Coordinates of C-alpha atoms in Angstrom, one line a residue:
Chain W
I1 CA 5.8 187.2 58.4
L2 CA 6.7 183.5 58.0
N3 CA 10.3 182.8 58.4
V4 CA 12.5 179.8 57.8
E5 CA 15.9 179.8 59.5
Q6 CA 18.8 177.4 58.8
S7 CA 21.9 176.9 60.8
P8 CA 24.8 176.9 60.6
Q9 CA 25.2 179.2 57.6
S10 CA 28.3 177.3 56.5
L11 CA 30.2 174.2 57.6
H12 CA 33.7 172.8 56.8
V13 CA 34.3 169.2 57.6
Q14 CA 36.8 166.5 56.8
E15 CA 36.0 163.5 54.6
G16 CA 34.4 160.8 56.8
D17 CA 33.0 163.2 59.4
S18 CA 29.3 163.0 60.1
T19 CA 27.4 166.3 60.3
N20 CA 23.9 167.7 60.8
F21 CA 22.1 170.9 60.0
T22 CA 19.0 172.5 61.4
C23 CA 15.9 174.0 59.8
S24 CA 13.5 176.0 61.9
F25 CA 10.0 176.9 60.6
P26 CA 6.7 178.2 61.9
S27 CA 4.9 175.5 64.0
S28 CA 1.4 176.6 62.9
N29 CA -0.3 175.9 59.6
F30 CA 2.2 173.3 58.7
Y31 CA 1.7 171.3 55.5
A32 CA 5.1 170.2 54.1
L33 CA 8.8 170.6 54.6
H34 CA 11.2 170.2 51.7
W35 CA 15.0 169.6 51.6
Y36 CA 17.0 170.3 48.5
R37 CA 20.7 170.0 47.6
W38 CA 22.2 172.6 45.3
E39 CA 25.6 172.0 43.9
T40 CA 27.5 174.9 42.3
A41 CA 26.5 175.5 38.7
K42 CA 23.7 172.9 38.8
S43 CA 20.0 172.9 39.5
P44 CA 18.6 172.4 43.1
E45 CA 17.8 168.7 43.5
A46 CA 15.1 167.4 45.8
L47 CA 16.2 165.2 48.7
F48 CA 13.1 164.8 50.8
V49 CA 9.5 166.1 51.2
M50 CA 8.0 165.4 54.7
T51 CA 4.5 166.0 55.7
L52 CA 3.9 164.1 59.0
N53 CA 5.2 164.9 62.5
G54 CA 7.8 162.4 63.4
D55 CA 8.6 161.6 59.7
E56 CA 12.1 160.2 59.1
K57 CA 13.4 159.9 55.6
K58 CA 16.6 158.3 54.3
K59 CA 18.5 158.4 51.0
G60 CA 21.8 156.6 51.1
R61 CA 24.0 158.4 53.7
I62 CA 21.6 161.3 54.1
S63 CA 18.6 161.3 56.4
A64 CA 16.1 163.8 57.8
T65 CA 13.7 164.1 60.7
L66 CA 10.7 166.3 61.2
N67 CA 9.1 167.8 64.4
T68 CA 6.1 169.9 63.3
K69 CA 5.0 170.6 66.9
E70 CA 8.2 172.5 67.7
G71 CA 8.9 173.6 64.2
Y72 CA 12.3 172.0 63.3
S73 CA 13.8 169.5 60.9
Y74 CA 17.3 168.0 61.1
L75 CA 19.3 166.8 58.1
Y76 CA 22.1 164.3 58.8
I77 CA 24.9 163.2 56.6
K78 CA 26.8 160.2 57.7
G79 CA 30.5 159.8 56.6
S80 CA 30.6 163.0 54.5
Q81 CA 32.3 162.7 51.1
P82 CA 33.7 165.5 48.9
E83 CA 30.8 165.0 46.5
D84 CA 28.4 166.0 49.4
S85 CA 29.8 169.6 49.1
A86 CA 26.8 171.7 48.2
T87 CA 24.3 174.2 49.7
Y88 CA 21.4 172.4 51.5
L89 CA 18.1 174.3 51.4
C90 CA 15.0 173.6 53.4
A91 CA 11.6 175.1 52.5
F92 CA 8.3 175.3 54.4
N93 CA 4.8 175.1 52.9
S94 CA 1.6 176.0 54.7
G95 CA -0.8 174.4 52.3
N96 CA -2.8 177.4 51.1
T97 CA -0.9 177.6 47.8
G98 CA 2.1 175.8 46.3
K99 CA 4.4 178.6 47.7
L100 CA 7.5 177.4 49.4
I101 CA 9.3 179.6 51.9
F102 CA 13.0 178.8 51.7
G103 CA 15.7 179.3 54.3
Q104 CA 19.0 180.9 53.3
G105 CA 20.7 177.5 53.1
T106 CA 23.6 175.7 54.8
T107 CA 26.8 175.5 52.6
L108 CA 28.8 172.4 53.3
Q109 CA 32.4 172.0 52.2
V110 CA 33.9 168.5 52.7
K111 CA 37.7 168.4 52.5
P112 CA 39.4 165.2 51.2
Chain V
E1 CA 12.1 162.2 30.6
T2 CA 13.4 165.8 30.0
G3 CA 14.0 168.0 32.9
V4 CA 13.3 171.8 33.3
T5 CA 15.2 174.0 30.9
Q6 CA 15.5 177.8 31.2
S7 CA 16.6 180.4 28.8
P8 CA 18.6 182.5 28.5
T9 CA 21.2 181.4 31.1
H10 CA 22.7 184.9 31.5
L11 CA 21.6 188.3 30.4
I12 CA 22.5 191.9 31.0
K13 CA 19.9 194.7 30.9
T14 CA 19.9 198.4 31.8
R15 CA 17.5 200.0 34.2
G16 CA 14.1 200.7 32.8
Q17 CA 14.2 197.9 30.2
Q18 CA 12.0 194.9 30.0
V19 CA 13.0 191.2 30.1
T20 CA 11.3 187.9 29.3
L21 CA 12.6 184.7 30.8
R22 CA 11.5 181.3 29.5
C23 CA 11.0 177.9 31.1
S24 CA 10.0 174.5 29.8
S25 CA 8.5 172.2 32.4
Q26 CA 9.3 168.6 32.9
S27 CA 7.2 166.2 30.9
G28 CA 4.0 165.3 32.8
H29 CA 4.1 168.4 35.1
N30 CA 1.3 170.9 34.8
T31 CA 2.5 173.4 37.4
V32 CA 5.3 176.0 37.2
S33 CA 6.7 178.2 40.0
W34 CA 9.1 181.0 39.7
Y35 CA 11.6 182.1 42.4
Q36 CA 14.1 184.9 42.7
Q37 CA 17.4 184.3 44.4
A38 CA 19.2 187.5 45.3
L39 CA 22.8 187.3 46.5
G40 CA 23.1 185.8 50.0
Q41 CA 19.4 184.9 50.3
G42 CA 17.3 181.8 49.8
P43 CA 15.0 181.7 46.8
Q44 CA 11.9 184.0 47.1
F45 CA 8.6 182.9 45.7
I46 CA 7.3 185.1 42.8
F47 CA 4.3 183.2 41.6
Q48 CA 2.9 179.9 40.6
Y49 CA 0.9 178.8 37.5
Y50 CA -1.3 175.8 37.4
R51 CA -3.0 174.9 34.1
E52 CA -2.5 178.4 32.7
E53 CA -3.9 180.2 35.7
E54 CA -2.0 182.1 38.4
N55 CA -2.2 180.1 41.6
G56 CA -0.6 182.2 44.3
R57 CA 1.8 185.2 44.2
G58 CA 4.5 186.4 46.5
N59 CA 5.4 189.9 47.6
F60 CA 6.5 191.2 44.2
P61 CA 5.1 194.3 42.4
P62 CA 2.8 194.1 39.4
R63 CA 5.7 194.7 37.0
F64 CA 6.5 191.1 37.6
S65 CA 4.1 189.1 35.4
G66 CA 3.9 185.7 34.0
L67 CA 2.2 183.3 31.6
Q68 CA 1.7 179.6 31.3
F69 CA 1.1 178.1 27.9
P70 CA -1.1 175.1 26.9
N71 CA 2.1 172.9 26.8
Y72 CA 2.7 174.1 30.4
S73 CA 5.9 176.0 29.5
S74 CA 6.0 179.4 31.1
E75 CA 7.4 183.0 30.8
L76 CA 8.4 185.5 33.5
N77 CA 8.2 189.1 32.4
V78 CA 9.7 192.0 34.3
N79 CA 9.0 195.6 33.2
A80 CA 10.8 198.8 34.2
L81 CA 13.8 196.9 35.5
E82 CA 15.5 198.2 38.6
L83 CA 19.0 197.5 39.9
D84 CA 17.6 195.3 42.7
D85 CA 16.1 193.0 40.1
S86 CA 19.6 191.7 39.6
A87 CA 19.3 188.1 40.7
L88 CA 19.2 184.4 39.7
Y89 CA 15.6 183.5 38.5
L90 CA 14.7 179.9 39.1
C91 CA 11.8 178.1 37.4
A92 CA 10.5 174.8 39.0
S93 CA 7.8 172.5 37.7
S94 CA 5.8 170.0 39.7
W95 CA 3.2 167.3 39.1
T96 CA 0.4 169.4 40.6
R97 CA 0.0 172.7 42.6
S98 CA 0.1 171.0 46.0
G99 CA 2.8 172.3 48.3
A100 CA 3.8 168.7 49.1
N101 CA 4.9 167.9 45.6
V102 CA 8.6 167.8 44.8
L103 CA 9.8 170.7 42.7
T104 CA 12.1 170.0 39.7
F105 CA 14.2 173.0 39.2
G106 CA 15.9 174.4 36.1
A107 CA 19.5 175.8 36.3
G108 CA 18.3 179.4 36.4
S109 CA 18.6 182.6 34.4
R110 CA 21.0 185.1 35.8
L111 CA 19.9 188.6 35.2
T112 CA 22.2 191.6 35.7
V113 CA 20.7 195.1 35.6
L114 CA 23.1 198.0 35.1

């Protein structure tokens, strides 16, 4: 059974703090790793899709790294803002189909 | 460009009934995937449709079925509803069926089964 684990489950930080989350996934049959941000009452929104070991992606204050050999990805948020409050989901794909296996998500709350 | 829209947004059904959920894909996308998100869990893959054909299915019983239409919109049908079917159902479209393509999600249909 393929499993994707995210940690921590939830996180409360102060505005201006930097933070990071972890996504662990199977290290075999890797094809792609996705990160999505999901704000309450909205649709999940794509942040990054990474396919190569060592990939690093950046979008504003948010960045992500990928290690396919050991099966983990980190998402970093620099200088958190209240608008960063959301659930962050990662999802693994093994390439056989378009199926994504999602983790349970990390819920971030940024206090002003 | 229009995004993914789902209908209805909320609905309540009783055990044993049938439900149809609808999804219109983003313009230019030919692939639609359906996910179920139960409380406290991440989204679980139900199935994917690519150019009107099923292209992969998760661990869901046959009473979960789907369709994709020539305009790439899609339906999810669930027969003989059970209490455990209560969940948020997410539809996502993508440019092709590759697992490396970004998914564009709708806001979901929340189903409550009593």
